[in-house]
mmCIF file of C-alpha atoms in Angstrom:
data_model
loop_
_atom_site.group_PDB
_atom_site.id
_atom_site.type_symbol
_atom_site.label_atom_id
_atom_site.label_comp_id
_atom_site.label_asym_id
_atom_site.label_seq_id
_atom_site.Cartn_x
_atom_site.Cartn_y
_atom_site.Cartn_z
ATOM 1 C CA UNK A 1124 8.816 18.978 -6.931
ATOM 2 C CA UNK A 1125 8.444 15.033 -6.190
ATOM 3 C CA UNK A 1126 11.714 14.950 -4.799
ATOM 4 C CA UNK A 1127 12.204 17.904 -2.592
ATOM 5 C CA UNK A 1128 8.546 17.039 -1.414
ATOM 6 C CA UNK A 1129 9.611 13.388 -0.051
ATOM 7 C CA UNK A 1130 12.932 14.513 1.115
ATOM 8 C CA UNK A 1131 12.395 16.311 4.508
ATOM 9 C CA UNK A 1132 16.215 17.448 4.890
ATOM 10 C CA UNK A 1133 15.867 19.792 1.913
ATOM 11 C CA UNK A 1134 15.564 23.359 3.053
ATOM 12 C CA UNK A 1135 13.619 25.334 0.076
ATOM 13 C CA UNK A 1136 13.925 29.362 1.973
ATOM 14 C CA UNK A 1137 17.287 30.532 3.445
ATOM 15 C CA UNK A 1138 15.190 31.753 6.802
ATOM 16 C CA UNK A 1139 14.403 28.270 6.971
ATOM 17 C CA UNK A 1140 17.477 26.608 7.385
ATOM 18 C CA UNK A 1141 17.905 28.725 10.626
ATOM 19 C CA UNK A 1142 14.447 28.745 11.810
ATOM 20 C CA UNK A 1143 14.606 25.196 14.552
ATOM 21 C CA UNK A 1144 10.945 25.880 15.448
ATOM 22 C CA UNK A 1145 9.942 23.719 12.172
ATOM 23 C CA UNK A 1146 11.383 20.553 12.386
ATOM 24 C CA UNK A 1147 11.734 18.333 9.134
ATOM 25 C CA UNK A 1148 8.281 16.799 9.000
ATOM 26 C CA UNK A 1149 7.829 13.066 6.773
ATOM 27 C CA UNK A 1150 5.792 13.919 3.524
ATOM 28 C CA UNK A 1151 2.598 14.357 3.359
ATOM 29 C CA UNK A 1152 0.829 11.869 1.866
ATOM 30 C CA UNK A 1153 -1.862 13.686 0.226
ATOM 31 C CA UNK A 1154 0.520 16.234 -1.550
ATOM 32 C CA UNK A 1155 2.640 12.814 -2.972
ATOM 33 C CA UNK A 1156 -1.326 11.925 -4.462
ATOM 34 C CA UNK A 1157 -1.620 15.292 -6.209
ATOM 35 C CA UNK A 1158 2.161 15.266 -7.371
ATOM 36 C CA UNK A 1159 1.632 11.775 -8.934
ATOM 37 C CA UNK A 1160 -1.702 12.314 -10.258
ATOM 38 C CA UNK A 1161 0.019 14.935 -12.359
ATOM 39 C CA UNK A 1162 2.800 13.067 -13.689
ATOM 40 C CA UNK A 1163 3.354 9.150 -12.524
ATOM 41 C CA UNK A 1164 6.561 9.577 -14.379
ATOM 42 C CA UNK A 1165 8.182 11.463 -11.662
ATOM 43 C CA UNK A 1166 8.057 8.534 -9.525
ATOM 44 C CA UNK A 1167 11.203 7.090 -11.961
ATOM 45 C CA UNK A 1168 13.413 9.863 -11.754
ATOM 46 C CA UNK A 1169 16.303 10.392 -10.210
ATOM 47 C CA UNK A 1170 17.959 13.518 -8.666
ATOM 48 C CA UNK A 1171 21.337 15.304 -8.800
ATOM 49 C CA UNK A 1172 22.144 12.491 -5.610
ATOM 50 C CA UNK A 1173 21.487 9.441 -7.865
ATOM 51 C CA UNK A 1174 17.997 9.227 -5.592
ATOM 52 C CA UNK A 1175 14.841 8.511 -6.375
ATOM 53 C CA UNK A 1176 11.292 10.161 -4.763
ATOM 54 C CA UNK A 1177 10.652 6.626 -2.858
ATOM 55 C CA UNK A 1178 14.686 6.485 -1.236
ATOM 56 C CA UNK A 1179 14.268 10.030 -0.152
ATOM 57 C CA UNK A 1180 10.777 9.341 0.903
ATOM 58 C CA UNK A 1181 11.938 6.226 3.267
ATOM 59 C CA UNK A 1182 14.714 8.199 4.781
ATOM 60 C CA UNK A 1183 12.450 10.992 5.673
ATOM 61 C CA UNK A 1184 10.443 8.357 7.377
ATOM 62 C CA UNK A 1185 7.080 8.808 4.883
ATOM 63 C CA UNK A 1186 4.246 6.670 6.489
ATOM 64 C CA UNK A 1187 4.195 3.175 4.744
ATOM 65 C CA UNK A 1188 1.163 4.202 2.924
ATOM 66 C CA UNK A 1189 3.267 6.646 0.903
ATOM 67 C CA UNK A 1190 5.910 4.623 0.357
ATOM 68 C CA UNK A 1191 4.037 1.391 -0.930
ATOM 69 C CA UNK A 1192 2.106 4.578 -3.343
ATOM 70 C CA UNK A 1193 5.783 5.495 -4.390
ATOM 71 C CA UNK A 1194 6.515 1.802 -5.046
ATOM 72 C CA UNK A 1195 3.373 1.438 -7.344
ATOM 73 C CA UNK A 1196 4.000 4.860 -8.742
ATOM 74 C CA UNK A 1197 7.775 3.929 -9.896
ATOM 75 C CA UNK A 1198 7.110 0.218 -10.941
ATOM 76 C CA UNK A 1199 3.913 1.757 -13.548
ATOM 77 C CA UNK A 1200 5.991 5.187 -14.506
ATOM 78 C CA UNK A 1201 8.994 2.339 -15.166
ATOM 79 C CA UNK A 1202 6.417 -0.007 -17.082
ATOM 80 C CA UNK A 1203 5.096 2.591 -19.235
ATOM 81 C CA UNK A 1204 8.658 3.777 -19.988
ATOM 82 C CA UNK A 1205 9.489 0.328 -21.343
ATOM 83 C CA UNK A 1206 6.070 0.625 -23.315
ATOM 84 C CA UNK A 1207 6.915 4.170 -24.805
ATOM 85 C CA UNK A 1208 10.078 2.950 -26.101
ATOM 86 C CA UNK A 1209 8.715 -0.217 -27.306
ATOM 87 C CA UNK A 1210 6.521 2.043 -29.497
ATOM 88 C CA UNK A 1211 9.167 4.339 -30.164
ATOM 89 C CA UNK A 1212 11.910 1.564 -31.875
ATOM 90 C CA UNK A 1213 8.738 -0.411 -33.827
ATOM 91 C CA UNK A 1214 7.278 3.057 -35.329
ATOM 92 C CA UNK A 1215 10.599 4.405 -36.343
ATOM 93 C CA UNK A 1216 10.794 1.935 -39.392
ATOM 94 C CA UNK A 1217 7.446 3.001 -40.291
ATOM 95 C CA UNK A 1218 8.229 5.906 -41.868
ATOM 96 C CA UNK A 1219 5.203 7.976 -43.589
ATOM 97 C CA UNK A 1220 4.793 7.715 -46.995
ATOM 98 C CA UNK A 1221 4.654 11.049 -49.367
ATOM 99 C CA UNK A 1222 2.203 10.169 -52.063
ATOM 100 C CA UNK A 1223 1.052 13.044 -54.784
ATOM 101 C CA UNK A 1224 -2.026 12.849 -56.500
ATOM 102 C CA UNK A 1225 -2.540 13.539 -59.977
ATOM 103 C CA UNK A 1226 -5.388 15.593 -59.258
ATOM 104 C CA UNK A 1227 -6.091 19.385 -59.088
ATOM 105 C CA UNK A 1228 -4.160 19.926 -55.841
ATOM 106 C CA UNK A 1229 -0.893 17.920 -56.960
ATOM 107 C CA UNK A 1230 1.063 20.278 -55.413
ATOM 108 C CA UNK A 1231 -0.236 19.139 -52.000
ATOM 109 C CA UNK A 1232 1.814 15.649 -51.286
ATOM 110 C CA UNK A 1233 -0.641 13.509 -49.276
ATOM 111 C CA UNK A 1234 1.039 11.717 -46.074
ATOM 112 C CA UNK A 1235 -0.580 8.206 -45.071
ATOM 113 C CA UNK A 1236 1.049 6.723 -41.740
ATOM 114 C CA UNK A 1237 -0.275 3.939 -39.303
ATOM 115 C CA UNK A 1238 -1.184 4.985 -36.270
ATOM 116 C CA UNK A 1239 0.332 3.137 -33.084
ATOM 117 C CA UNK A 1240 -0.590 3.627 -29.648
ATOM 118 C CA UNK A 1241 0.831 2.321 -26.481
ATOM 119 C CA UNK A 1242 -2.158 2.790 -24.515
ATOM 120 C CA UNK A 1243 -4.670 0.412 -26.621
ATOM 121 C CA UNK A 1244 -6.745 -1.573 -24.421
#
């Protein structure tokens, strides 16, 4: 939705691709805010043209406003990226370990696993 939002030539409804009475309009600034307040990691992504929401958005001719948003959006969505699969290589060698008790519920392993989060503060 990101991208056919901050591309202005994309024509969603056959009727209008014939209809000249609505010309391609920039995006609008407000719908790139609620787009990106849903998922900042749309801001990184790139479309069947090899293009990402902030190209399309400066060849529509978005105010700069929305395009400096797009920057921030895509430098943060690339950032936390990075982070997720920083996370992602260290926790794979820390693989949960399957302990059984000797108690009554033996048959019930036990897993104990550290916890890792990329968002600790």
């Amino acid at each position: 939705p990101l991208h056919f939002l901050c591309d202005s030539s994309c024509v969603l409804f056959e009727e209008d691709h014939h209809n000249d009475s609505n010309p391609n309009q920039p995006p609008d600034h407000e719908a790139v805010v609620a787009l990106l307040s849903y998922s900042i990691h749309a801001a990184t992504l790139e479309d069947d043209e090899e293009m990402s929401p902030l190209e399309h958005s400066i060849i529509s001719g978005a105010s700069l406003k929305t395009v400096k948003l797009l920057q921030s959006a895509t430098s943060k969505g690339t950032q936390l990226s990075h982070l997720r699969s920083l996370t992602t290589s260290t926790t794979s060698n820390l693989h949960p370990k399957v302990v059984t008790s000797n108690s009554v519920n033996s048959e019930r392993p036990i897993k104990r696993c550290r916890r890792i989060s990329a968002y600790q503060e």
